[in-house]
């Protein structure tokens, strides 16, 4: 398997097979949304686009980075989202890095979105498809985010069966700038458990595949479990 690790600015052409990594917190949140019953997640180009989609489909759940804002139902926090039941609903997600990375490669033949919580499922998906060339998009900090790079390298190792121990990779992610800022309360719209939730390895047994649907980039789980009960959003 030929593997590359690129930041969003380094995407000068559209790769064929892409794994978009955002550990803190976009694709940890997405995985939790599916575990809580969401049918699909629409990745919005901008906050205005997210609000326009919400206005057209008021039953959809709109979430964003940062503090709560008018028109949005939730924020990009796994700790806050995990208590929300989303059975059968569509989520609109707009974040500063994760959604940007997926939209940058929307013309690719296969796009997976991932974090540590779906690492093995993502690696297994790549193995099952016998993918030869795989590009990992490290979305945070223009490709320099240590938590995203560590996760990308771990999944790449699992995909080639060269790496099985997640411990050193999780340690790198735990010491990253993003993890530190979340722990210290620098980032708005966060929960005290966000870092721990983002660093859980293989919490969920499904991969997440993004594809264009009626001009919108939609993320869906592949092999998602049935949602558990809870309060409605």
Coordinates of C-alpha atoms in Angstrom, one line a residue, residues 4-7 21-23 116 136-140 143-156 169 172-173 176:
X4 CA 0.9 9.7 1.8
X5 CA 0.2 12.1 4.6
X6 CA -0.9 15.6 3.5
X7 CA -2.3 18.8 5.0
X21 CA -8.6 12.7 9.9
X22 CA -9.9 15.0 12.5
X23 CA -9.5 13.7 16.1
X116 CA -9.2 7.1 16.9
X136 CA -4.4 10.6 4.6
X137 CA -5.5 14.2 5.0
X138 CA -4.2 15.6 8.3
X139 CA -6.7 18.4 8.7
X140 CA -5.6 20.2 11.8
X143 CA -1.2 19.2 8.4
X144 CA 0.9 19.8 11.5
X145 CA -1.7 18.7 14.1
X146 CA 0.1 16.0 16.1
X147 CA -3.2 14.3 17.2
X148 CA -4.3 14.0 13.6
X149 CA -1.0 12.8 12.3
X150 CA -0.6 10.3 15.1
X151 CA -4.1 8.9 14.3
X152 CA -3.4 8.8 10.6
X153 CA -0.1 6.9 11.1
X154 CA -1.8 4.5 13.4
X155 CA -4.6 3.7 11.0
X156 CA -2.1 3.4 8.2
X169 CA 0.1 7.2 19.1
X172 CA 1.3 11.7 21.2
X173 CA -2.3 12.9 20.7
X176 CA -0.9 17.7 21.4

